[in-house]
Tab-separated table of C-alpha atoms in Angstrom:
chain	number	residue	atom	x	y	z
A	730	MET	CA	125.364	73.026	100.573
A	731	VAL	CA	126.420	77.146	98.809
A	732	VAL	CA	128.451	78.984	101.758
A	733	ASP	CA	128.624	83.090	101.299
A	734	ALA	CA	131.315	85.046	102.379
A	735	GLY	CA	129.328	85.952	105.154
A	736	VAL	CA	129.825	82.292	106.577
A	737	ALA	CA	133.477	82.007	105.557
A	738	ASP	CA	134.215	85.259	107.426
A	739	ALA	CA	132.039	83.826	110.678
A	740	LEU	CA	134.253	80.363	110.277
A	741	ALA	CA	137.323	82.298	110.230
A	742	ALA	CA	136.309	84.863	113.339
A	743	PHE	CA	135.288	81.389	115.465
A	744	GLY	CA	138.668	79.676	114.770
A	745	ALA	CA	138.201	77.497	112.095
A	746	HIS	CA	140.460	75.362	110.338
A	747	GLN	CA	142.134	77.277	107.536
A	748	ASP	CA	141.415	74.586	105.466
A	749	ASP	CA	138.375	74.706	106.119
A	750	VAL	CA	137.629	78.656	105.813
A	751	LYS	CA	139.680	78.486	102.346
A	752	ALA	CA	136.994	75.551	100.898
A	753	ALA	CA	134.113	78.176	101.940
A	754	ARG	CA	135.344	80.633	100.157
A	755	GLU	CA	135.978	78.561	97.208
A	756	GLN	CA	132.416	77.235	96.499
A	757	ALA	CA	130.811	79.317	94.022
A	758	PRO	CA	127.741	81.075	95.001
A	759	GLU	CA	124.076	80.670	94.376
A	760	PRO	CA	123.590	81.356	90.672
A	761	ALA	CA	121.323	84.707	90.887
A	762	PHE	CA	117.677	84.521	90.163
A	763	GLU	CA	115.413	87.105	88.615
A	764	VAL	CA	112.303	88.336	90.548
A	765	TYR	CA	110.069	89.886	88.619
A	766	GLU	CA	109.121	93.506	89.942
A	767	GLU	CA	104.384	92.658	90.070
A	768	ASN	CA	106.552	90.177	92.659
A	769	TRP	CA	108.557	91.790	94.995
A	770	GLU	CA	107.170	92.073	98.090
A	771	ALA	CA	105.520	88.814	98.135
A	772	VAL	CA	109.424	87.836	98.177
A	773	GLN	CA	110.450	89.767	100.545
A	774	VAL	CA	107.120	89.336	102.472
A	775	PHE	CA	108.038	85.574	102.453
A	776	SER	CA	111.704	85.590	102.782
A	777	ALA	CA	110.856	87.747	106.620
A	778	LEU	CA	108.747	84.708	107.371
A	779	SER	CA	111.437	82.397	106.712
A	780	THR	CA	111.077	81.362	110.828
A	781	GLN	CA	107.629	81.361	110.646
A	782	TRP	CA	106.711	77.593	109.759
A	783	ARG	CA	105.042	75.163	111.667
A	784	MET	CA	106.195	71.879	111.963
A	785	SER	CA	104.840	68.998	114.069
A	786	ALA	CA	106.434	66.392	115.224
A	787	PHE	CA	106.285	62.401	114.299
A	788	SER	CA	107.547	59.381	116.219
A	789	GLY	CA	107.437	55.679	116.144
A	790	PHE	CA	109.100	52.334	116.485
A	791	GLY	CA	112.711	54.569	117.212
A	792	THR	CA	112.376	57.291	114.231
A	793	ALA	CA	111.296	60.807	114.695
A	794	ARG	CA	111.010	63.351	112.919
A	795	LEU	CA	109.848	66.616	111.864
A	796	VAL	CA	107.463	67.864	109.322
A	797	HIS	CA	106.900	71.380	107.778
A	798	THR	CA	103.034	71.901	107.450
A	799	GLY	CA	102.270	75.476	106.715
A	800	LEU	CA	103.612	79.063	107.315
A	801	ASP	CA	102.184	80.787	110.306
A	802	TYR	CA	99.696	83.426	109.028
A	803	GLY	CA	99.413	85.308	112.255
A	804	ALA	CA	103.028	86.631	111.242
A	805	ILE	CA	101.941	87.769	108.388
A	806	GLU	CA	100.268	90.707	109.064
A	807	PRO	CA	102.891	91.987	111.418
A	808	VAL	CA	105.454	91.310	108.462
A	809	TYR	CA	103.623	93.476	106.573
A	810	ARG	CA	103.024	96.588	108.328
A	811	LEU	CA	107.211	95.766	109.464
A	812	ILE	CA	107.717	96.087	106.069
A	813	GLY	CA	105.695	98.717	104.482
A	814	ILE	CA	103.545	96.934	102.394
A	815	ARG	CA	100.053	98.945	101.627
A	816	ARG	CA	97.270	97.403	102.429
A	817	ASP	CA	94.968	97.569	99.803
A	818	ARG	CA	98.031	94.751	98.476
A	819	ARG	CA	97.893	92.560	101.266
A	820	ALA	CA	94.994	90.560	99.720
A	821	ALA	CA	97.042	89.941	96.763
A	822	ILE	CA	100.061	89.612	98.964
A	823	PHE	CA	99.092	86.982	100.826
A	824	GLN	CA	97.773	85.269	97.152
A	825	GLN	CA	101.377	84.812	96.031
A	826	ILE	CA	102.624	83.889	99.193
A	827	ARG	CA	100.575	81.005	99.688
A	828	VAL	CA	101.305	79.925	95.692
A	829	MET	CA	105.271	80.172	97.770
A	830	GLU	CA	104.055	77.822	100.237
A	831	GLU	CA	102.286	75.420	98.574
A	832	ALA	CA	106.168	75.328	96.708
A	833	ALA	CA	108.253	75.236	99.304
A	834	LEU	CA	106.010	72.744	101.035
A	835	ASP	CA	106.244	70.291	98.045
A	836	ALA	CA	110.523	70.336	98.293
A	837	LEU	CA	110.588	70.448	102.022
A	838	LEU	CA	108.040	67.740	103.019
A	839	PRO	CA	110.173	63.861	102.615
A	840	GLU	CA	109.083	61.587	100.243
């Protein structure tokens, strides 16, 4: 796990042990990545939807787990409006979001 400067500052503010704060500050940040201009709006919307994942709980024989099942599509339209996405771009961006959602589900689903 990579801890950014904000998390390290929060650790210090909440009185974490100095060694822990130092270790957090020494962690290398994740490498930056490029987003093509034509994908930027979709990335912004997908990022804004990061708390809108639907999850299902499964249990049996003393074990339980939560599984991501997809984004809450009902949250997309308000995000479009709040970010200022033009109406004529929304359908295309939705298709881009679905591609990112599918890739995220592949990474999030347990093996």
